PDB file of C-alpha atoms in Angstrom:
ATOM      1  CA  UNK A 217       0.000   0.000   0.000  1.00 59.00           C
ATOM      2  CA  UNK A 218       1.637   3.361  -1.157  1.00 78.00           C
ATOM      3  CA  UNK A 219       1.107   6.531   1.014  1.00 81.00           C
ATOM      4  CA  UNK A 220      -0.430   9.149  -0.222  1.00 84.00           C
ATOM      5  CA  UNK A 221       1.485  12.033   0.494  1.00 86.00           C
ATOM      6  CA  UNK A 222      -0.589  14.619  -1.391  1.00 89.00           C
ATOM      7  CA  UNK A 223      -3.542  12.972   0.422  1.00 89.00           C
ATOM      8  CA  UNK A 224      -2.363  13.610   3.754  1.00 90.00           C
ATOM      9  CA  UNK A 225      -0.936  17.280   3.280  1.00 91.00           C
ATOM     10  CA  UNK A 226      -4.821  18.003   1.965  1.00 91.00           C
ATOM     11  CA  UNK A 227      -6.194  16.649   4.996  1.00 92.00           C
ATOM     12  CA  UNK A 228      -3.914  17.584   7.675  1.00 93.00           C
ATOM     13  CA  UNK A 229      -5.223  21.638   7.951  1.00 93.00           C
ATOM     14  CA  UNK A 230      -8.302  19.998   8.657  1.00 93.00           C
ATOM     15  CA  UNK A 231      -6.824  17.564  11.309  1.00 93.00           C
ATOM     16  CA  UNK A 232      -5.094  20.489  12.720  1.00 92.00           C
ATOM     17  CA  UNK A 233      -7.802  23.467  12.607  1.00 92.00           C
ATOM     18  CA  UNK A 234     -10.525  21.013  13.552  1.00 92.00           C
ATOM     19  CA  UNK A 235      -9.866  17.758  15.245  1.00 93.00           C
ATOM     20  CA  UNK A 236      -6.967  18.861  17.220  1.00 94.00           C
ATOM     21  CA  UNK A 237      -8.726  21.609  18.876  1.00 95.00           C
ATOM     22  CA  UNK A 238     -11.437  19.194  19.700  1.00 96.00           C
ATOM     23  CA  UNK A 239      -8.761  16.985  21.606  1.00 96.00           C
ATOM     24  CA  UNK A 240      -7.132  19.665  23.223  1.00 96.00           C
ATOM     25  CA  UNK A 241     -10.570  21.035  24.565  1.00 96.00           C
ATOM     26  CA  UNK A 242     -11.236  18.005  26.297  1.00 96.00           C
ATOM     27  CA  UNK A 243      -8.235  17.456  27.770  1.00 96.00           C
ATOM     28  CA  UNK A 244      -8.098  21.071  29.021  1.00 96.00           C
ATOM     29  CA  UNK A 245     -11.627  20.891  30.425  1.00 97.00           C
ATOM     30  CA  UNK A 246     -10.847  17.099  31.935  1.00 97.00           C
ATOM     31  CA  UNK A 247      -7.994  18.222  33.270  1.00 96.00           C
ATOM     32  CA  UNK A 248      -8.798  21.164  35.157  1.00 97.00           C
ATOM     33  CA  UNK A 249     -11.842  19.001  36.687  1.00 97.00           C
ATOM     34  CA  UNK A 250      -9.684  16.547  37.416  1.00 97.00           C
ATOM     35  CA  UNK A 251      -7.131  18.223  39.374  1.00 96.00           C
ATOM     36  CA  UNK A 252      -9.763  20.691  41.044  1.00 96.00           C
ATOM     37  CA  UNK A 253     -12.410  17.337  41.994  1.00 97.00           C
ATOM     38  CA  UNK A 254      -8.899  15.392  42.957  1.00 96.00           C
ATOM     39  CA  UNK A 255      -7.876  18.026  45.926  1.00 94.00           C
ATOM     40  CA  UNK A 256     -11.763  18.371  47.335  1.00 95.00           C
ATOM     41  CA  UNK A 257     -11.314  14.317  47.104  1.00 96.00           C
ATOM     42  CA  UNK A 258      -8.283  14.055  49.062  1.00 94.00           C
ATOM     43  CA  UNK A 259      -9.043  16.892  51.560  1.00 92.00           C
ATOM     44  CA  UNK A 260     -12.467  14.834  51.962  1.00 94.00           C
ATOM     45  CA  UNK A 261     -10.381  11.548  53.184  1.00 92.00           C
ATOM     46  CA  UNK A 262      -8.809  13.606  55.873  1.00 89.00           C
ATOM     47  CA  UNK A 263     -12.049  14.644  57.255  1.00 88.00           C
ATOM     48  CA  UNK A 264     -12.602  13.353  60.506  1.00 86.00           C
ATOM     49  CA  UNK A 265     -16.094  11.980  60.196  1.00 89.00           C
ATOM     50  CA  UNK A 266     -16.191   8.408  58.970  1.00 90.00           C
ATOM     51  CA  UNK A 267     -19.573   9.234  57.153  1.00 93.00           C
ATOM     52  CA  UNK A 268     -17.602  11.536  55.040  1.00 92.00           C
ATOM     53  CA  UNK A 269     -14.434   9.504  54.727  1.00 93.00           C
ATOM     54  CA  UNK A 270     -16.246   5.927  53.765  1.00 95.00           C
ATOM     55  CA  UNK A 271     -18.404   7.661  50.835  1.00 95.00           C
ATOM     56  CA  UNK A 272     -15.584   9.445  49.207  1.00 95.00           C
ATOM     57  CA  UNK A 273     -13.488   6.304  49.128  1.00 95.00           C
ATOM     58  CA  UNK A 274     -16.003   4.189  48.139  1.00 96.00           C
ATOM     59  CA  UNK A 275     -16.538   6.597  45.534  1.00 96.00           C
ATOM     60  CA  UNK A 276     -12.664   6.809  44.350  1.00 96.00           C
ATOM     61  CA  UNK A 277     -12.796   2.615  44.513  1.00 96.00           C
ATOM     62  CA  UNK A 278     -15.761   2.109  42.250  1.00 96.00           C
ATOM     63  CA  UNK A 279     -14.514   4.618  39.716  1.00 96.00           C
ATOM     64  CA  UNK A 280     -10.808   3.227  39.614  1.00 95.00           C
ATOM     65  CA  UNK A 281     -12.327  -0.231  39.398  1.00 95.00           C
ATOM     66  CA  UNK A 282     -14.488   0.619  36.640  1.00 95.00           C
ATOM     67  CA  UNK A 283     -12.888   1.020  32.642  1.00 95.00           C
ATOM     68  CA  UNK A 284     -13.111   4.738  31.542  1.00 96.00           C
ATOM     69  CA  UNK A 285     -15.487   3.938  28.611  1.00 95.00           C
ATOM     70  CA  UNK A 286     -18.185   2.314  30.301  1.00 95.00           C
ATOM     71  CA  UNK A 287     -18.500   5.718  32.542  1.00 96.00           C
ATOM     72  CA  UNK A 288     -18.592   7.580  29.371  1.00 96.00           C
ATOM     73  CA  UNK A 289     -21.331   5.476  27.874  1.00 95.00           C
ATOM     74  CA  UNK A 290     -23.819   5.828  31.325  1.00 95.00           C
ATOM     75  CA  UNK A 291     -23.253   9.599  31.256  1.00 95.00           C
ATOM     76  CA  UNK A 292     -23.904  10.335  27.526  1.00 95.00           C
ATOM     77  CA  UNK A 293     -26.259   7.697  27.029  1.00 94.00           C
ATOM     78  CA  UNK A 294     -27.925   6.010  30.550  1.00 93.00           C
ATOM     79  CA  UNK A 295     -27.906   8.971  32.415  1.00 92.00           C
ATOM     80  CA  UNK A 296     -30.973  10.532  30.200  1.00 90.00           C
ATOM     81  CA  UNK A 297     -32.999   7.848  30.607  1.00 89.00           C
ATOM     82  CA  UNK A 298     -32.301   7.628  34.154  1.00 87.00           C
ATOM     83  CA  UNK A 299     -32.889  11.051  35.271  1.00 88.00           C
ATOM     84  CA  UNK A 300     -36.299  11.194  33.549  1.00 86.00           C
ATOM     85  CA  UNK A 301     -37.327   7.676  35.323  1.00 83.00           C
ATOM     86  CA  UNK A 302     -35.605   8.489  38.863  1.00 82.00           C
ATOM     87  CA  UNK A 303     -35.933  12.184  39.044  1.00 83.00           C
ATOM     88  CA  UNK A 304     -38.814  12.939  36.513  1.00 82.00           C
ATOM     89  CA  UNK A 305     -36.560  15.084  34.397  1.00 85.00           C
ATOM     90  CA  UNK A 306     -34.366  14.675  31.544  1.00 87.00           C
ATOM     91  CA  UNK A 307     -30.506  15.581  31.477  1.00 89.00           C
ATOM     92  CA  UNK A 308     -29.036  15.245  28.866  1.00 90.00           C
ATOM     93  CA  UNK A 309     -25.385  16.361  28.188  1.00 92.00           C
ATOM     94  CA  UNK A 310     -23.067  17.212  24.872  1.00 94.00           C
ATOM     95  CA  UNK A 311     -21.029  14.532  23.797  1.00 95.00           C
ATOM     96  CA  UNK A 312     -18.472  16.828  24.459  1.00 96.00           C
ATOM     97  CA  UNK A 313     -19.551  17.897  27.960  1.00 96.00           C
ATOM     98  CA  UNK A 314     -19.885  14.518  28.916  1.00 96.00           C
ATOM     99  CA  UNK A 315     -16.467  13.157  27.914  1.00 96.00           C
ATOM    100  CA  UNK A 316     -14.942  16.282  29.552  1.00 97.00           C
ATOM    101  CA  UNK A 317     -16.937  15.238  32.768  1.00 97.00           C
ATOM    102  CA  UNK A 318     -15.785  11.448  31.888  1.00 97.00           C
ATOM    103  CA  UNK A 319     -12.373  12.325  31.999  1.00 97.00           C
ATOM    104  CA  UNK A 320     -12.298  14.623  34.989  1.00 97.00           C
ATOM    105  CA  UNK A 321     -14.386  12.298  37.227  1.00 97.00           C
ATOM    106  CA  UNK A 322     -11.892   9.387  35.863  1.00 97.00           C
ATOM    107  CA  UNK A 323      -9.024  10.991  36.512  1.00 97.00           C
ATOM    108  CA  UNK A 324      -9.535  13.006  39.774  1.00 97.00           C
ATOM    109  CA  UNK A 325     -10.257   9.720  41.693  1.00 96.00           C
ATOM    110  CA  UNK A 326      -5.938   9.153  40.956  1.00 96.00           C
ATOM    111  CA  UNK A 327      -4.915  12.922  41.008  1.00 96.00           C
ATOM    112  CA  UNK A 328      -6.776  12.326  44.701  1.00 95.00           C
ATOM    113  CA  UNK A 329      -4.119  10.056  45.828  1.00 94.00           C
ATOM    114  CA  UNK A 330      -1.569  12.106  44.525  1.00 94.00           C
ATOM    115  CA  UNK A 331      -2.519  15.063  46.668  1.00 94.00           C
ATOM    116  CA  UNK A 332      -2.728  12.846  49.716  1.00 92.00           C
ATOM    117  CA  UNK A 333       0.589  11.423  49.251  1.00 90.00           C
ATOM    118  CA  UNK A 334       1.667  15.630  48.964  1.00 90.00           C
ATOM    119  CA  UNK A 335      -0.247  16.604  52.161  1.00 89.00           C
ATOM    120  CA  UNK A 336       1.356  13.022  53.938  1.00 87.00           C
ATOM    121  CA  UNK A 337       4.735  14.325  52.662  1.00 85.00           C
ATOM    122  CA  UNK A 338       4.587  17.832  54.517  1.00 83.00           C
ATOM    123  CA  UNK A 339       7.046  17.432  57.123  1.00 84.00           C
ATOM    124  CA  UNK A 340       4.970  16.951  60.625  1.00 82.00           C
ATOM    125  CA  UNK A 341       7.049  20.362  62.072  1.00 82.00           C
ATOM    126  CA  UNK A 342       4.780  22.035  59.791  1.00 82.00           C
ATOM    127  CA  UNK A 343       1.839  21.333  61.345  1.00 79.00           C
ATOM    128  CA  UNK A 344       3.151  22.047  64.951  1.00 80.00           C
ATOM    129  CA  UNK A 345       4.420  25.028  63.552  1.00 82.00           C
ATOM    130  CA  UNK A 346       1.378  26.488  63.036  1.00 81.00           C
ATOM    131  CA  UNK A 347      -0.451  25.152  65.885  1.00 78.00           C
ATOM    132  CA  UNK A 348       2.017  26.859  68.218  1.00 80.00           C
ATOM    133  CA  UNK A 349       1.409  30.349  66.334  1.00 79.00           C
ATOM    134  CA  UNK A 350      -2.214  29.359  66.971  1.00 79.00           C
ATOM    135  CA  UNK A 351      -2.996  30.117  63.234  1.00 80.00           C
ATOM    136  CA  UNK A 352      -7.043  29.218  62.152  1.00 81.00           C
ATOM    137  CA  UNK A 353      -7.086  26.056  60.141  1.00 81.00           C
ATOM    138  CA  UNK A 354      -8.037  27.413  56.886  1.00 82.00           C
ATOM    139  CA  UNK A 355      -4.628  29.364  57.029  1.00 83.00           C
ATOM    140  CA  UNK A 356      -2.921  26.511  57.729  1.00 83.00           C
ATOM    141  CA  UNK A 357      -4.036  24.685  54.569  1.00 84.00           C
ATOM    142  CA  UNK A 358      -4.039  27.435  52.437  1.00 82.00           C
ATOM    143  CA  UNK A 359      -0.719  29.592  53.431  1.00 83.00           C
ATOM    144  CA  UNK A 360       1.418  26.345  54.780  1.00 84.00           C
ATOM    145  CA  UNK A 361       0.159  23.039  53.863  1.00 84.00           C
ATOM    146  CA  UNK A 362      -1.495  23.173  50.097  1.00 85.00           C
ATOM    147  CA  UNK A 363       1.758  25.088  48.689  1.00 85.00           C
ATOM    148  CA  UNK A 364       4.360  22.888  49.988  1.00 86.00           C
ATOM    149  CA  UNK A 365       1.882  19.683  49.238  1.00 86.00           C
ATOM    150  CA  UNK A 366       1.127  21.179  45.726  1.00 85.00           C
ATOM    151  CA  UNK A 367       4.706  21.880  44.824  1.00 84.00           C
ATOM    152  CA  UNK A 368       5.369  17.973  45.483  1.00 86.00           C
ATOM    153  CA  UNK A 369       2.374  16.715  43.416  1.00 90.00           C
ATOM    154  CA  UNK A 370       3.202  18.896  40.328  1.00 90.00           C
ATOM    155  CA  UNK A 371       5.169  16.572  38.123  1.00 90.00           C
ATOM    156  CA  UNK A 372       2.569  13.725  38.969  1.00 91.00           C
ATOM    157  CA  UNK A 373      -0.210  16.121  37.905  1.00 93.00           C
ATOM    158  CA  UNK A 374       1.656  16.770  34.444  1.00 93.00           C
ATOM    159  CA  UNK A 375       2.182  12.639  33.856  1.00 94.00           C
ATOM    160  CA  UNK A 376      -1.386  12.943  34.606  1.00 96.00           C
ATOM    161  CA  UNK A 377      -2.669  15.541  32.367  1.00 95.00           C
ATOM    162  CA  UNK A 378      -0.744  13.695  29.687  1.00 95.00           C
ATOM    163  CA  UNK A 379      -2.530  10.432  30.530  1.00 96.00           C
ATOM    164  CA  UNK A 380      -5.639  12.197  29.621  1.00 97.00           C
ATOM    165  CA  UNK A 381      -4.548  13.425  26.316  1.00 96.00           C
ATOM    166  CA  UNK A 382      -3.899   9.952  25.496  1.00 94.00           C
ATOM    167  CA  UNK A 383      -7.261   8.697  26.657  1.00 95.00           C
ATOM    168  CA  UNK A 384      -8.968  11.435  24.783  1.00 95.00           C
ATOM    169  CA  UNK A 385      -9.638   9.870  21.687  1.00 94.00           C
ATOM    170  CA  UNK A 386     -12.000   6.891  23.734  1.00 95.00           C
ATOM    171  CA  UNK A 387     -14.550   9.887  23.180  1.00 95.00           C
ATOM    172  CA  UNK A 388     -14.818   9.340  20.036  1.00 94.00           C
ATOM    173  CA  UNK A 389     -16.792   6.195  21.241  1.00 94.00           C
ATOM    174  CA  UNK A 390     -19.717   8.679  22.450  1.00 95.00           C
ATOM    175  CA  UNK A 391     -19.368  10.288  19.114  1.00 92.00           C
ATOM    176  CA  UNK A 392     -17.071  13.190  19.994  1.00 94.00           C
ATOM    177  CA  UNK A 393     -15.362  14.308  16.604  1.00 92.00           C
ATOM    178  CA  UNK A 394     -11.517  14.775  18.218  1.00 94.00           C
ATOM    179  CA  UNK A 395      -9.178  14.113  15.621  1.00 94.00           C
ATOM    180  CA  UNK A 396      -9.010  10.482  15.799  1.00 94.00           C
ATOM    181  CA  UNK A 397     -12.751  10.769  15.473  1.00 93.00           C
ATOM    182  CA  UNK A 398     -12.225  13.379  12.461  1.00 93.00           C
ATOM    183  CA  UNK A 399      -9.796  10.966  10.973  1.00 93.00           C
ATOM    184  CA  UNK A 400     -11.629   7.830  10.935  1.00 92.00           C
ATOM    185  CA  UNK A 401     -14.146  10.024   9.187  1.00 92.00           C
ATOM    186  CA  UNK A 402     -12.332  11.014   6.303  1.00 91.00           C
ATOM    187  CA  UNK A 403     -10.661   7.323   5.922  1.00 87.00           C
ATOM    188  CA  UNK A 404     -14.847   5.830   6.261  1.00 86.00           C
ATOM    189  CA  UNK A 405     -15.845   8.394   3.451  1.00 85.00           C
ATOM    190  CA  UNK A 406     -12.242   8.541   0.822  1.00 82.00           C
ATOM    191  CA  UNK A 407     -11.505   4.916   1.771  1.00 85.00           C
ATOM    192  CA  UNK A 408      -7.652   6.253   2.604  1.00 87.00           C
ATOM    193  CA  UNK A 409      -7.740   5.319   6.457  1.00 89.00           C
ATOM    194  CA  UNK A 410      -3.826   5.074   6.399  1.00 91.00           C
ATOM    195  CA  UNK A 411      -3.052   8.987   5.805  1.00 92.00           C
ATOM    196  CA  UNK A 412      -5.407  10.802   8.196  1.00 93.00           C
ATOM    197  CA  UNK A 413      -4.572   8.009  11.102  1.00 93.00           C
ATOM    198  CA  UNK A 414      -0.982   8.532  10.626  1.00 93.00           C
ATOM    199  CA  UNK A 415      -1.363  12.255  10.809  1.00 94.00           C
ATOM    200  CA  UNK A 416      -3.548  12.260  13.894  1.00 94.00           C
ATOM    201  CA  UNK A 417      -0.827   9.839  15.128  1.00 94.00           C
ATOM    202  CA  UNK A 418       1.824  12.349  14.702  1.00 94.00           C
ATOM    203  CA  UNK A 419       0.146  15.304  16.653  1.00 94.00           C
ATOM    204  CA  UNK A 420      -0.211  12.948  19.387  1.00 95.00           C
ATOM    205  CA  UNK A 421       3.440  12.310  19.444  1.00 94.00           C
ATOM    206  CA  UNK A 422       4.661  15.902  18.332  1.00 94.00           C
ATOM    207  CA  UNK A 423       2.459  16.990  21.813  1.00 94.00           C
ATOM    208  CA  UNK A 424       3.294  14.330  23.898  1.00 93.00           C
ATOM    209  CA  UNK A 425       6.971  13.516  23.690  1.00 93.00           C
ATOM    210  CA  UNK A 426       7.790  17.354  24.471  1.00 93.00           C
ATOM    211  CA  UNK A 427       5.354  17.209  26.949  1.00 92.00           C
ATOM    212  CA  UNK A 428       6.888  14.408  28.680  1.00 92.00           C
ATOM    213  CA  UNK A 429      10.374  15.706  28.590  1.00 92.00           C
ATOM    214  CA  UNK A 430       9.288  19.128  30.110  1.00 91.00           C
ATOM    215  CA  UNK A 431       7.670  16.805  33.332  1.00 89.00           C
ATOM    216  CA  UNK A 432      10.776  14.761  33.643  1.00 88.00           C
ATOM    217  CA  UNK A 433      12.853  18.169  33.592  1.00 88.00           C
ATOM    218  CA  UNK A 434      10.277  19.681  36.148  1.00 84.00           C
ATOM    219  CA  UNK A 435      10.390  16.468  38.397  1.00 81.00           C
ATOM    220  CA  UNK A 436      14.410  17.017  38.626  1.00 83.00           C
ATOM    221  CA  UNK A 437      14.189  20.642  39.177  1.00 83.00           C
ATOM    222  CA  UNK A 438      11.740  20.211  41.809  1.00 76.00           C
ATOM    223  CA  UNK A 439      14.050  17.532  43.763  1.00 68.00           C
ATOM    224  CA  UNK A 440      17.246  19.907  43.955  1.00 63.00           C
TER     225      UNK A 440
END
C-alpha cells in the first residue's frame, strides 16, 4: 500500500484546525476538573467523620475499578434515561460535555491520591508550627500546607494531564469528533484510512513527547 502524500498534506489543515482543537478542549476541560475534583477528594479523606471519609473512598474505589469507557457510555447515554425515570426530568449532556466530565471524574479519583501522598509528605514540624502560632485552620491549609503539598504533586499532575490526552480519543466512542474521530471520518468516506490516522498519530506524538520531557525536567528541578 503506497502513502499518499498529497492525500495527507490536503487533509492535515483539517486535522489540525478542527480535530486537534477538539482533543485539546477536552483534555483542558478534563484536566482542570480533574485536578480541582482530585484536591476536594483528598481533603475529603482527611475529614474526621467516617460518614464523610467511607463515601468518598467508596466513591474513588468504584470509579478506579471501573474502565473509563463504560463511565462515558452511562453519562452520555444512561444517564438521560435515568434522570427522567428516577428524578422525573431529563438531562441530557453534549457529547463533548460529557467526555470532559468522563475524563475529569476518571481521573480526579488518581490525582486524589496524589494530593494525599503531597499533604502526607509535609514534614509533621509544619503542622506544629502552626499550631504553636495558633494560626485558624483554613490558614494553615491554604498559606502552609497546600503550597508545599502542591509543589510535590506537580510533576505527577503533568504525567497525569498527559494520561488524559492519550485517553482522549476513547470519546470518540460517544461520538465526539476529536481528531481520531475526524480521521476515521475522512478514511470511512475517501476509503484512505492510512493517511489521516498517521497524521492524527503524529500530533499525538509531536504533543506528547515534548510534553513528557518538560515533566521529567520539572520532576528534577523540583528535587534539587
Amino acid at each position: 500500500m503506497n502513502f499518499d502524500w498529497n492525500y495527507a498534506r490536503e487533509v492535515a489543515p483539517d486535522l489540525l484546525t478542527t480535530g486537534l482543537k477538539v482533543t485539546l478542549q477536552a483534555t483542558a476541560g478534563g484536566a482542570v476538573l480533574a485536578f480541582v475534583l482530585g484536591l476536594v477528594l483528598a481533603l475529603l479523606l482527611r475529614v474526621d467523620s467516617r460518614w464523610v471519609r467511607l463515601p468518598t473512598r467508596t466513591f474513588i474505589e468504584v470509579i478506579r475499578s471501573t474502565p473509563l469507557v463504560a463511565q462515558l457510555f452511562l453519562l452520555y447515554y444512561a444517564l438521560p434515561t435515568f434522570s427522567r425515570d428516577v428524578l422525573g426530568t431529563q438531562i441530557t449532556l453534549s457529547a463533548l460535555t460529557a467526555g470532559i466530565i468522563g475524563l475529569g471524574v476518571h481521573y480526579a479519583c488518581y490525582t486524589a491520591e496524589v494530593y494525599r501522598a503531597g499533604i502526607d509528605g509535609v514534614p509533621p514540624g509544619q503542622w506544629e508550627a502552626s499550631i504553636a502560632l495558633n494560626l485558624p485552620r483554613v490558614r494553615t491549609w491554604t498559606d502552609v500546607i497546600l503550597p508545599q503539598a502542591i509543589r510535590r504533586v506537580l510533576p505527577p499532575l503533568g504525567n497525569y494531564l498527559i494520561a488524559i490526552f492519550k485517553e482522549s480519543p476513547q470519546l470518540t466512542l460517544i461520538t465526539v469528533v476529536d481528531v481520531v474521530g475526524l480521521a476515521q471520518n475522512m478514511g470511512s468516506t475517501n476509503f484512505k484510512v492510512v493517511e489521516p490516522l498517521t497524521i492524527a498519530g503524529l500530533f499525538f506524538l509531536i504533543i506528547a513527547i515534548p510534553s513528557s520531557i518538560l515533566v521529567r525536567r520539572l520532576e528534577r528541578r523540583l528535587a534539587q
